[in-house]
PDB file of N, CA and C in Angstrom:
ATOM      1  N   UNK A   1       0.934  -1.267  -0.144  1.00  0.00           N
ATOM      2  CA  UNK A   1       0.038   0.158   0.025  1.00  0.00           C
ATOM      3  C   UNK A   1       0.906   1.109  -0.048  1.00  0.00           C
ATOM      4  N   UNK A   2       0.524   2.065  -0.805  1.00  0.00           N
ATOM      5  CA  UNK A   2       1.432   3.413  -0.836  1.00  0.00           C
ATOM      6  C   UNK A   2       0.909   4.396   0.192  1.00  0.00           C
ATOM      7  N   UNK A   3       1.944   4.792   1.036  1.00  0.00           N
ATOM      8  CA  UNK A   3       1.641   5.868   2.050  1.00  0.00           C
ATOM      9  C   UNK A   3       1.552   7.425   1.465  1.00  0.00           C
ATOM     10  N   UNK A   4       0.763   8.091   2.298  1.00  0.00           N
ATOM     11  CA  UNK A   4       0.705   9.499   1.958  1.00  0.00           C
ATOM     12  C   UNK A   4       1.906  10.256   2.168  1.00  0.00           C
ATOM     13  N   UNK A   5       2.011  11.256   1.313  1.00  0.00           N
ATOM     14  CA  UNK A   5       3.237  12.298   1.328  1.00  0.00           C
ATOM     15  C   UNK A   5       2.934  13.169   2.403  1.00  0.00           C
ATOM     16  N   UNK A   6       3.948  13.757   3.031  1.00  0.00           N
ATOM     17  CA  UNK A   6       3.917  14.770   3.944  1.00  0.00           C
ATOM     18  C   UNK A   6       4.688  15.927   3.547  1.00  0.00           C
ATOM     19  N   UNK A   7       4.202  17.248   3.848  1.00  0.00           N
ATOM     20  CA  UNK A   7       4.652  18.226   3.557  1.00  0.00           C
ATOM     21  C   UNK A   7       4.939  19.041   4.959  1.00  0.00           C
ATOM     22  N   UNK A   8       6.196  19.324   5.344  1.00  0.00           N
ATOM     23  CA  UNK A   8       6.506  20.023   6.480  1.00  0.00           C
ATOM     24  C   UNK A   8       6.090  21.395   6.676  1.00  0.00           C
ATOM     25  N   UNK A   9       5.796  22.014   7.718  1.00  0.00           N
ATOM     26  CA  UNK A   9       5.433  23.288   7.892  1.00  0.00           C
ATOM     27  C   UNK A   9       6.512  24.204   7.305  1.00  0.00           C
ATOM     28  N   UNK A  10       7.621  23.973   7.557  1.00  0.00           N
ATOM     29  CA  UNK A  10       8.681  24.587   6.894  1.00  0.00           C
ATOM     30  C   UNK A  10       8.673  24.782   5.378  1.00  0.00           C
ATOM     31  N   UNK A  11       8.373  23.735   4.870  1.00  0.00           N
ATOM     32  CA  UNK A  11       8.395  23.694   3.381  1.00  0.00           C
ATOM     33  C   UNK A  11       7.033  24.421   2.781  1.00  0.00           C
ATOM     34  N   UNK A  12       5.811  24.212   3.593  1.00  0.00           N
ATOM     35  CA  UNK A  12       4.818  24.870   3.297  1.00  0.00           C
ATOM     36  C   UNK A  12       4.815  26.277   3.472  1.00  0.00           C
ATOM     37  N   UNK A  13       5.541  26.825   4.333  1.00  0.00           N
ATOM     38  CA  UNK A  13       5.714  28.283   4.501  1.00  0.00           C
ATOM     39  C   UNK A  13       6.588  28.761   3.316  1.00  0.00           C
ATOM     40  N   UNK A  14       7.661  28.155   2.819  1.00  0.00           N
ATOM     41  CA  UNK A  14       8.373  28.573   1.722  1.00  0.00           C
ATOM     42  C   UNK A  14       7.777  28.550   0.524  1.00  0.00           C
ATOM     43  N   UNK A  15       6.905  27.433   0.197  1.00  0.00           N
ATOM     44  CA  UNK A  15       6.070  27.378  -1.002  1.00  0.00           C
ATOM     45  C   UNK A  15       5.003  28.584  -1.080  1.00  0.00           C
ATOM     46  N   UNK A  16       4.556  28.818   0.096  1.00  0.00           N
ATOM     47  CA  UNK A  16       3.422  29.953   0.168  1.00  0.00           C
ATOM     48  C   UNK A  16       4.098  31.152  -0.256  1.00  0.00           C
ATOM     49  N   UNK A  17       5.378  31.558   0.290  1.00  0.00           N
ATOM     50  CA  UNK A  17       6.070  32.869  -0.111  1.00  0.00           C
ATOM     51  C   UNK A  17       6.455  32.803  -1.328  1.00  0.00           C
ATOM     52  N   UNK A  18       6.974  31.620  -2.150  1.00  0.00           N
ATOM     53  CA  UNK A  18       7.330  31.694  -3.384  1.00  0.00           C
ATOM     54  C   UNK A  18       6.160  31.934  -4.389  1.00  0.00           C
ATOM     55  N   UNK A  19       5.049  31.161  -3.875  1.00  0.00           N
ATOM     56  CA  UNK A  19       3.639  31.117  -4.833  1.00  0.00           C
ATOM     57  C   UNK A  19       3.262  32.764  -4.805  1.00  0.00           C
ATOM     58  N   UNK A  20       3.353  33.502  -3.519  1.00  0.00           N
ATOM     59  CA  UNK A  20       2.846  34.761  -3.463  1.00  0.00           C
ATOM     60  C   UNK A  20       3.797  35.698  -4.280  1.00  0.00           C
ATOM     61  N   UNK A  21       5.044  35.502  -4.342  1.00  0.00           N
ATOM     62  CA  UNK A  21       5.823  36.311  -5.236  1.00  0.00           C
ATOM     63  C   UNK A  21       5.684  36.068  -6.514  1.00  0.00           C
ATOM     64  N   UNK A  22       5.279  34.886  -7.070  1.00  0.00           N
ATOM     65  CA  UNK A  22       5.062  34.600  -8.587  1.00  0.00           C
ATOM     66  C   UNK A  22       3.492  34.771  -8.824  1.00  0.00           C
ATOM     67  N   UNK A  23       2.751  35.230  -7.854  1.00  0.00           N
ATOM     68  CA  UNK A  23       1.089  35.389  -8.165  1.00  0.00           C
ATOM     69  C   UNK A  23       0.582  33.946  -8.712  1.00  0.00           C
ATOM     70  N   UNK A  24       1.024  32.567  -7.933  1.00  0.00           N
ATOM     71  CA  UNK A  24       0.450  31.608  -8.448  1.00  0.00           C
ATOM     72  C   UNK A  24      -0.261  30.775  -7.268  1.00  0.00           C
ATOM     73  N   UNK A  25      -0.986  30.007  -7.368  1.00  0.00           N
ATOM     74  CA  UNK A  25      -1.430  29.094  -6.452  1.00  0.00           C
ATOM     75  C   UNK A  25      -0.497  28.341  -5.559  1.00  0.00           C
ATOM     76  N   UNK A  26      -0.538  28.025  -4.280  1.00  0.00           N
ATOM     77  CA  UNK A  26       0.316  27.528  -3.533  1.00  0.00           C
ATOM     78  C   UNK A  26       0.322  25.953  -3.495  1.00  0.00           C
ATOM     79  N   UNK A  27       0.765  25.498  -4.751  1.00  0.00           N
ATOM     80  CA  UNK A  27       0.595  24.041  -4.965  1.00  0.00           C
ATOM     81  C   UNK A  27       1.958  23.797  -5.657  1.00  0.00           C
ATOM     82  N   UNK A  28       2.753  22.765  -4.686  1.00  0.00           N
ATOM     83  CA  UNK A  28       3.932  22.266  -5.167  1.00  0.00           C
ATOM     84  C   UNK A  28       3.698  20.920  -5.925  1.00  0.00           C
ATOM     85  N   UNK A  29       4.271  20.865  -7.065  1.00  0.00           N
ATOM     86  CA  UNK A  29       4.295  19.521  -7.803  1.00  0.00           C
ATOM     87  C   UNK A  29       5.609  18.885  -7.623  1.00  0.00           C
ATOM     88  N   UNK A  30       5.588  17.793  -7.084  1.00  0.00           N
ATOM     89  CA  UNK A  30       6.738  16.859  -7.042  1.00  0.00           C
ATOM     90  C   UNK A  30       6.688  15.665  -7.956  1.00  0.00           C
ATOM     91  N   UNK A  31       7.708  15.682  -8.987  1.00  0.00           N
ATOM     92  CA  UNK A  31       7.646  14.464  -9.797  1.00  0.00           C
ATOM     93  C   UNK A  31       9.096  13.813  -9.718  1.00  0.00           C
ATOM     94  N   UNK A  32       9.054  12.632 -10.394  1.00  0.00           N
ATOM     95  CA  UNK A  32      10.567  11.908 -10.595  1.00  0.00           C
ATOM     96  C   UNK A  32      10.905  12.010 -11.925  1.00  0.00           C
ATOM     97  N   UNK A  33      12.035  12.100 -12.351  1.00  0.00           N
ATOM     98  CA  UNK A  33      12.364  11.957 -13.753  1.00  0.00           C
ATOM     99  C   UNK A  33      13.730  10.953 -13.593  1.00  0.00           C
ATOM    100  N   UNK A  34      14.069  10.516 -14.962  1.00  0.00           N
ATOM    101  CA  UNK A  34      15.290   9.587 -14.874  1.00  0.00           C
ATOM    102  C   UNK A  34      16.339  10.594 -15.011  1.00  0.00           C
ATOM    103  N   UNK A  35      17.594  10.034 -14.295  1.00  0.00           N
ATOM    104  CA  UNK A  35      18.837  10.901 -14.390  1.00  0.00           C
ATOM    105  C   UNK A  35      19.270  11.200 -13.002  1.00  0.00           C
ATOM    106  N   UNK A  36      20.170  12.249 -12.920  1.00  0.00           N
ATOM    107  CA  UNK A  36      20.868  12.445 -11.742  1.00  0.00           C
ATOM    108  C   UNK A  36      22.122  11.514 -11.582  1.00  0.00           C
ATOM    109  N   UNK A  37      22.752  11.583 -10.654  1.00  0.00           N
ATOM    110  CA  UNK A  37      23.828  10.725 -10.112  1.00  0.00           C
ATOM    111  C   UNK A  37      23.493   9.497  -9.566  1.00  0.00           C
ATOM    112  N   UNK A  38      22.194   9.180  -9.102  1.00  0.00           N
ATOM    113  CA  UNK A  38      21.853   8.010  -8.517  1.00  0.00           C
ATOM    114  C   UNK A  38      20.633   7.192  -9.367  1.00  0.00           C
ATOM    115  N   UNK A  39      20.393   7.716 -10.406  1.00  0.00           N
ATOM    116  CA  UNK A  39      19.343   7.075 -11.249  1.00  0.00           C
ATOM    117  C   UNK A  39      18.155   7.953 -11.606  1.00  0.00           C
ATOM    118  N   UNK A  40      17.534   8.414 -10.515  1.00  0.00           N
ATOM    119  CA  UNK A  40      16.359   9.225 -10.486  1.00  0.00           C
ATOM    120  C   UNK A  40      16.589  10.595  -9.790  1.00  0.00           C
ATOM    121  N   UNK A  41      15.897  11.565 -10.208  1.00  0.00           N
ATOM    122  CA  UNK A  41      15.864  12.805  -9.703  1.00  0.00           C
ATOM    123  C   UNK A  41      14.591  13.402  -9.362  1.00  0.00           C
ATOM    124  N   UNK A  42      14.548  14.209  -8.335  1.00  0.00           N
ATOM    125  CA  UNK A  42      13.447  14.927  -8.008  1.00  0.00           C
ATOM    126  C   UNK A  42      13.306  16.240  -8.784  1.00  0.00           C
ATOM    127  N   UNK A  43      11.972  16.574  -9.274  1.00  0.00           N
ATOM    128  CA  UNK A  43      11.858  17.823  -9.801  1.00  0.00           C
ATOM    129  C   UNK A  43      10.618  18.425  -9.116  1.00  0.00           C
ATOM    130  N   UNK A  44      10.856  19.802  -8.860  1.00  0.00           N
ATOM    131  CA  UNK A  44       9.956  20.546  -8.104  1.00  0.00           C
ATOM    132  C   UNK A  44       9.419  21.768  -9.079  1.00  0.00           C
ATOM    133  N   UNK A  45       8.064  21.828  -8.953  1.00  0.00           N
ATOM    134  CA  UNK A  45       7.346  22.990  -9.735  1.00  0.00           C
ATOM    135  C   UNK A  45       6.313  23.606  -9.025  1.00  0.00           C
ATOM    136  N   UNK A  46       6.015  24.766  -9.329  1.00  0.00           N
ATOM    137  CA  UNK A  46       4.781  25.315  -8.956  1.00  0.00           C
ATOM    138  C   UNK A  46       3.727  24.976  -9.795  1.00  0.00           C
ATOM    139  N   UNK A  47       2.531  24.600  -9.386  1.00  0.00           N
ATOM    140  CA  UNK A  47       1.462  24.164 -10.493  1.00  0.00           C
ATOM    141  C   UNK A  47       0.337  25.112 -10.394  1.00  0.00           C
ATOM    142  N   UNK A  48      -0.381  25.255 -11.644  1.00  0.00           N
ATOM    143  CA  UNK A  48      -1.556  26.121 -11.505  1.00  0.00           C
ATOM    144  C   UNK A  48      -2.868  25.424 -10.966  1.00  0.00           C
ATOM    145  N   UNK A  49      -2.838  24.128 -10.814  1.00  0.00           N
ATOM    146  CA  UNK A  49      -3.916  23.324 -10.419  1.00  0.00           C
ATOM    147  C   UNK A  49      -3.426  21.943 -10.200  1.00  0.00           C
ATOM    148  N   UNK A  50      -4.147  21.155  -9.445  1.00  0.00           N
ATOM    149  CA  UNK A  50      -3.837  19.551  -9.273  1.00  0.00           C
ATOM    150  C   UNK A  50      -4.571  18.971 -10.547  1.00  0.00           C
ATOM    151  N   UNK A  51      -4.209  17.813 -10.812  1.00  0.00           N
ATOM    152  CA  UNK A  51      -4.801  16.859 -11.882  1.00  0.00           C
ATOM    153  C   UNK A  51      -5.833  15.962 -11.013  1.00  0.00           C
ATOM    154  N   UNK A  52      -6.677  15.300 -11.926  1.00  0.00           N
ATOM    155  CA  UNK A  52      -7.674  14.453 -11.197  1.00  0.00           C
ATOM    156  C   UNK A  52      -7.052  13.272 -10.613  1.00  0.00           C
ATOM    157  N   UNK A  53      -5.990  12.745 -11.202  1.00  0.00           N
ATOM    158  CA  UNK A  53      -5.346  11.432 -10.788  1.00  0.00           C
ATOM    159  C   UNK A  53      -4.137  11.763  -9.725  1.00  0.00           C
ATOM    160  N   UNK A  54      -4.007  13.002  -9.365  1.00  0.00           N
ATOM    161  CA  UNK A  54      -2.827  13.281  -8.437  1.00  0.00           C
ATOM    162  C   UNK A  54      -3.167  12.812  -7.088  1.00  0.00           C
ATOM    163  N   UNK A  55      -1.981  12.565  -6.275  1.00  0.00           N
ATOM    164  CA  UNK A  55      -2.241  12.440  -4.781  1.00  0.00           C
ATOM    165  C   UNK A  55      -2.039  13.758  -4.211  1.00  0.00           C
ATOM    166  N   UNK A  56      -2.603  14.376  -3.347  1.00  0.00           N
ATOM    167  CA  UNK A  56      -2.633  15.529  -3.086  1.00  0.00           C
ATOM    168  C   UNK A  56      -2.520  15.496  -1.544  1.00  0.00           C
ATOM    169  N   UNK A  57      -1.490  16.167  -0.871  1.00  0.00           N
ATOM    170  CA  UNK A  57      -1.613  16.160   0.654  1.00  0.00           C
ATOM    171  C   UNK A  57      -1.631  17.864   0.771  1.00  0.00           C
ATOM    172  N   UNK A  58      -2.073  18.243   2.010  1.00  0.00           N
ATOM    173  CA  UNK A  58      -2.193  19.629   2.326  1.00  0.00           C
ATOM    174  C   UNK A  58      -1.549  19.840   3.707  1.00  0.00           C
ATOM    175  N   UNK A  59      -0.844  20.941   4.021  1.00  0.00           N
ATOM    176  CA  UNK A  59      -0.213  21.460   5.143  1.00  0.00           C
ATOM    177  C   UNK A  59      -0.207  23.053   5.324  1.00  0.00           C
ATOM    178  N   UNK A  60      -1.001  23.592   6.262  1.00  0.00           N
ATOM    179  CA  UNK A  60      -1.078  24.855   6.261  1.00  0.00           C
ATOM    180  C   UNK A  60      -1.681  25.766   5.026  1.00  0.00           C
ATOM    181  N   UNK A  61      -2.698  25.098   4.354  1.00  0.00           N
ATOM    182  CA  UNK A  61      -3.232  25.611   3.097  1.00  0.00           C
ATOM    183  C   UNK A  61      -2.253  25.464   1.892  1.00  0.00           C
ATOM    184  N   UNK A  62      -1.057  24.825   1.821  1.00  0.00           N
ATOM    185  CA  UNK A  62      -0.379  24.579   0.793  1.00  0.00           C
ATOM    186  C   UNK A  62      -0.512  23.156   0.307  1.00  0.00           C
ATOM    187  N   UNK A  63      -0.668  22.957  -0.859  1.00  0.00           N
ATOM    188  CA  UNK A  63      -0.789  21.594  -1.440  1.00  0.00           C
ATOM    189  C   UNK A  63       0.344  21.043  -2.093  1.00  0.00           C
ATOM    190  N   UNK A  64       0.574  19.721  -1.790  1.00  0.00           N
ATOM    191  CA  UNK A  64       1.687  18.921  -2.463  1.00  0.00           C
ATOM    192  C   UNK A  64       1.126  17.906  -3.269  1.00  0.00           C
ATOM    193  N   UNK A  65       1.247  18.013  -4.747  1.00  0.00           N
ATOM    194  CA  UNK A  65       0.748  17.122  -5.778  1.00  0.00           C
ATOM    195  C   UNK A  65       1.951  16.221  -6.363  1.00  0.00           C
ATOM    196  N   UNK A  66       1.324  14.959  -6.488  1.00  0.00           N
ATOM    197  CA  UNK A  66       2.340  13.950  -7.082  1.00  0.00           C
ATOM    198  C   UNK A  66       1.555  13.120  -8.044  1.00  0.00           C
ATOM    199  N   UNK A  67       2.026  13.074  -9.305  1.00  0.00           N
ATOM    200  CA  UNK A  67       1.283  12.156 -10.198  1.00  0.00           C
ATOM    201  C   UNK A  67       1.366  10.653  -9.919  1.00  0.00           C
ATOM    202  N   UNK A  68       0.668   9.688 -10.432  1.00  0.00           N
ATOM    203  CA  UNK A  68       0.699   8.393  -9.984  1.00  0.00           C
ATOM    204  C   UNK A  68       1.954   7.606 -10.219  1.00  0.00           C
ATOM    205  N   UNK A  69       2.610   7.901 -11.404  1.00  0.00           N
ATOM    206  CA  UNK A  69       3.852   7.263 -11.677  1.00  0.00           C
ATOM    207  C   UNK A  69       4.867   7.855 -10.759  1.00  0.00           C
ATOM    208  N   UNK A  70       4.961   8.933 -10.513  1.00  0.00           N
ATOM    209  CA  UNK A  70       6.046   9.383  -9.556  1.00  0.00           C
ATOM    210  C   UNK A  70       5.742   8.801  -8.060  1.00  0.00           C
ATOM    211  N   UNK A  71       4.486   8.757  -7.781  1.00  0.00           N
ATOM    212  CA  UNK A  71       3.920   8.423  -6.324  1.00  0.00           C
ATOM    213  C   UNK A  71       4.481   6.853  -6.097  1.00  0.00           C
ATOM    214  N   UNK A  72       4.633   6.012  -7.093  1.00  0.00           N
ATOM    215  CA  UNK A  72       5.260   4.717  -6.853  1.00  0.00           C
ATOM    216  C   UNK A  72       6.606   4.830  -6.466  1.00  0.00           C
ATOM    217  N   UNK A  73       7.184   5.926  -6.743  1.00  0.00           N
ATOM    218  CA  UNK A  73       8.703   6.070  -6.374  1.00  0.00           C
ATOM    219  C   UNK A  73       8.908   6.998  -5.069  1.00  0.00           C
ATOM    220  N   UNK A  74       8.014   7.656  -4.660  1.00  0.00           N
ATOM    221  CA  UNK A  74       8.093   8.662  -3.498  1.00  0.00           C
ATOM    222  C   UNK A  74       6.976   8.561  -2.462  1.00  0.00           C
ATOM    223  N   UNK A  75       6.257   7.472  -2.698  1.00  0.00           N
ATOM    224  CA  UNK A  75       5.229   7.363  -1.657  1.00  0.00           C
ATOM    225  C   UNK A  75       5.777   7.106  -0.222  1.00  0.00           C
ATOM    226  N   UNK A  76       5.086   7.697   0.693  1.00  0.00           N
ATOM    227  CA  UNK A  76       5.650   7.792   2.071  1.00  0.00           C
ATOM    228  C   UNK A  76       6.716   8.726   2.459  1.00  0.00           C
ATOM    229  N   UNK A  77       7.025   9.569   1.483  1.00  0.00           N
ATOM    230  CA  UNK A  77       8.082  10.501   1.572  1.00  0.00           C
ATOM    231  C   UNK A  77       7.678  11.727   2.420  1.00  0.00           C
ATOM    232  N   UNK A  78       8.700  12.470   2.980  1.00  0.00           N
ATOM    233  CA  UNK A  78       8.327  13.754   3.643  1.00  0.00           C
ATOM    234  C   UNK A  78       9.204  14.828   2.725  1.00  0.00           C
ATOM    235  N   UNK A  79       8.541  16.004   2.461  1.00  0.00           N
ATOM    236  CA  UNK A  79       9.137  17.092   1.539  1.00  0.00           C
ATOM    237  C   UNK A  79       9.429  18.178   2.730  1.00  0.00           C
ATOM    238  N   UNK A  80      10.659  18.624   3.005  1.00  0.00           N
ATOM    239  CA  UNK A  80      11.043  19.520   3.907  1.00  0.00           C
ATOM    240  C   UNK A  80      11.796  20.757   3.164  1.00  0.00           C
ATOM    241  N   UNK A  81      12.028  21.976   3.907  1.00  0.00           N
ATOM    242  CA  UNK A  81      12.892  23.022   3.277  1.00  0.00           C
ATOM    243  C   UNK A  81      13.733  23.289   4.286  1.00  0.00           C
ATOM    244  N   UNK A  82      15.050  23.114   4.030  1.00  0.00           N
ATOM    245  CA  UNK A  82      16.072  23.195   4.965  1.00  0.00           C
ATOM    246  C   UNK A  82      16.920  24.430   4.394  1.00  0.00           C
ATOM    247  N   UNK A  83      17.607  25.259   5.371  1.00  0.00           N
ATOM    248  CA  UNK A  83      18.454  26.198   5.209  1.00  0.00           C
ATOM    249  C   UNK A  83      19.686  25.976   6.100  1.00  0.00           C
ATOM    250  N   UNK A  84      20.936  26.207   5.261  1.00  0.00           N
ATOM    251  CA  UNK A  84      22.169  25.669   5.999  1.00  0.00           C
ATOM    252  C   UNK A  84      23.354  26.665   5.411  1.00  0.00           C
ATOM    253  N   UNK A  85      24.372  26.634   5.969  1.00  0.00           N
ATOM    254  CA  UNK A  85      25.524  27.275   5.315  1.00  0.00           C
ATOM    255  C   UNK A  85      25.740  26.773   3.843  1.00  0.00           C
ATOM    256  N   UNK A  86      25.408  25.797   3.288  1.00  0.00           N
ATOM    257  CA  UNK A  86      25.508  25.396   2.035  1.00  0.00           C
ATOM    258  C   UNK A  86      24.374  25.930   1.088  1.00  0.00           C
ATOM    259  N   UNK A  87      23.517  26.492   1.543  1.00  0.00           N
ATOM    260  CA  UNK A  87      22.457  26.970   0.858  1.00  0.00           C
ATOM    261  C   UNK A  87      20.925  26.574   1.240  1.00  0.00           C
ATOM    262  N   UNK A  88      20.069  26.852   0.776  1.00  0.00           N
ATOM    263  CA  UNK A  88      18.607  26.575   0.990  1.00  0.00           C
ATOM    264  C   UNK A  88      18.007  25.483  -0.120  1.00  0.00           C
ATOM    265  N   UNK A  89      17.331  24.712   0.333  1.00  0.00           N
ATOM    266  CA  UNK A  89      16.685  23.766  -0.712  1.00  0.00           C
ATOM    267  C   UNK A  89      15.684  22.878  -0.202  1.00  0.00           C
ATOM    268  N   UNK A  90      14.751  22.471  -1.131  1.00  0.00           N
ATOM    269  CA  UNK A  90      13.659  21.406  -0.705  1.00  0.00           C
ATOM    270  C   UNK A  90      14.412  20.069  -0.730  1.00  0.00           C
ATOM    271  N   UNK A  91      14.134  19.300   0.403  1.00  0.00           N
ATOM    272  CA  UNK A  91      14.619  17.955   0.707  1.00  0.00           C
ATOM    273  C   UNK A  91      13.625  16.976   0.797  1.00  0.00           C
ATOM    274  N   UNK A  92      13.883  15.724   0.014  1.00  0.00           N
ATOM    275  CA  UNK A  92      12.884  14.626   0.119  1.00  0.00           C
ATOM    276  C   UNK A  92      13.435  13.553   0.928  1.00  0.00           C
ATOM    277  N   UNK A  93      12.739  13.358   2.077  1.00  0.00           N
ATOM    278  CA  UNK A  93      13.197  12.061   2.838  1.00  0.00           C
ATOM    279  C   UNK A  93      12.272  10.963   2.450  1.00  0.00           C
ATOM    280  N   UNK A  94      12.932  10.164   1.631  1.00  0.00           N
ATOM    281  CA  UNK A  94      12.366   8.971   0.737  1.00  0.00           C
ATOM    282  C   UNK A  94      12.582   7.667   1.342  1.00  0.00           C
ATOM    283  N   UNK A  95      11.676   7.124   2.008  1.00  0.00           N
ATOM    284  CA  UNK A  95      11.805   5.759   2.711  1.00  0.00           C
ATOM    285  C   UNK A  95      12.115   4.606   1.569  1.00  0.00           C
ATOM    286  N   UNK A  96      11.775   5.032   0.174  1.00  0.00           N
ATOM    287  CA  UNK A  96      11.975   3.941  -0.770  1.00  0.00           C
ATOM    288  C   UNK A  96      13.227   3.912  -1.444  1.00  0.00           C
ATOM    289  N   UNK A  97      14.175   4.999  -1.129  1.00  0.00           N
ATOM    290  CA  UNK A  97      15.384   5.311  -1.912  1.00  0.00           C
ATOM    291  C   UNK A  97      16.440   4.127  -1.053  1.00  0.00           C
ATOM    292  N   UNK A  98      16.983   3.381  -1.928  1.00  0.00           N
ATOM    293  CA  UNK A  98      18.043   2.534  -1.422  1.00  0.00           C
ATOM    294  C   UNK A  98      19.496   3.362  -1.511  1.00  0.00           C
ATOM    295  N   UNK A  99      19.584   4.206  -2.380  1.00  0.00           N
ATOM    296  CA  UNK A  99      20.752   4.945  -2.594  1.00  0.00           C
ATOM    297  C   UNK A  99      20.658   6.319  -2.637  1.00  0.00           C
ATOM    298  N   UNK A 100      21.494   7.391  -2.442  1.00  0.00           N
ATOM    299  CA  UNK A 100      21.257   8.643  -2.688  1.00  0.00           C
ATOM    300  C   UNK A 100      22.541   9.359  -3.017  1.00  0.00           C
ATOM    301  N   UNK A 101      22.513  10.543  -3.284  1.00  0.00           N
ATOM    302  CA  UNK A 101      23.710  11.303  -3.632  1.00  0.00           C
ATOM    303  C   UNK A 101      23.859  12.366  -2.530  1.00  0.00           C
ATOM    304  N   UNK A 102      24.946  12.992  -2.535  1.00  0.00           N
ATOM    305  CA  UNK A 102      25.225  14.133  -1.523  1.00  0.00           C
ATOM    306  C   UNK A 102      24.430  15.375  -1.729  1.00  0.00           C
ATOM    307  N   UNK A 103      24.192  15.636  -2.720  1.00  0.00           N
ATOM    308  CA  UNK A 103      23.226  16.903  -2.952  1.00  0.00           C
ATOM    309  C   UNK A 103      21.852  16.590  -2.612  1.00  0.00           C
ATOM    310  N   UNK A 104      21.490  15.304  -2.496  1.00  0.00           N
ATOM    311  CA  UNK A 104      19.901  15.057  -2.070  1.00  0.00           C
ATOM    312  C   UNK A 104      19.050  15.298  -3.009  1.00  0.00           C
ATOM    313  N   UNK A 105      19.514  15.527  -4.459  1.00  0.00           N
ATOM    314  CA  UNK A 105      18.443  15.743  -5.557  1.00  0.00           C
ATOM    315  C   UNK A 105      18.310  14.444  -6.302  1.00  0.00           C
ATOM    316  N   UNK A 106      18.937  13.369  -6.079  1.00  0.00           N
ATOM    317  CA  UNK A 106      18.753  12.288  -6.925  1.00  0.00           C
ATOM    318  C   UNK A 106      18.959  11.107  -5.823  1.00  0.00           C
ATOM    319  N   UNK A 107      18.272   9.806  -6.328  1.00  0.00           N
ATOM    320  CA  UNK A 107      18.168   8.708  -5.689  1.00  0.00           C
ATOM    321  C   UNK A 107      18.144   7.495  -6.375  1.00  0.00           C
ATOM    322  N   UNK A 108      18.452   6.282  -5.868  1.00  0.00           N
ATOM    323  CA  UNK A 108      18.206   4.992  -6.601  1.00  0.00           C
ATOM    324  C   UNK A 108      17.365   4.052  -5.828  1.00  0.00           C
ATOM    325  N   UNK A 109      16.899   3.108  -6.480  1.00  0.00           N
ATOM    326  CA  UNK A 109      15.839   2.190  -5.824  1.00  0.00           C
ATOM    327  C   UNK A 109      16.349   0.768  -6.070  1.00  0.00           C
TER     328      UNK A 109
END
């Protein structure tokens, strides 16, 4: 069974801020593409709307949308926004990933 996705309050706050600056709805689309140093890579985009077959979770009024194919690879994940000396980025804590890279943007299964 595929578990739901979680969007942390820190990620929701950042998405809301970005969406406001771009005059878009606060909907983050997470998808998975082939590539990256570990085989798959995460892709983040602001969406204008959710699709009928999306899996959608909501935190503090901000939606996280994932298509069914990507959901097979990221089900049960938590999307967070972290700031450190190395920069600021969205991070996916993916329980399905068997391998990852140092940048945190790609993974292997």
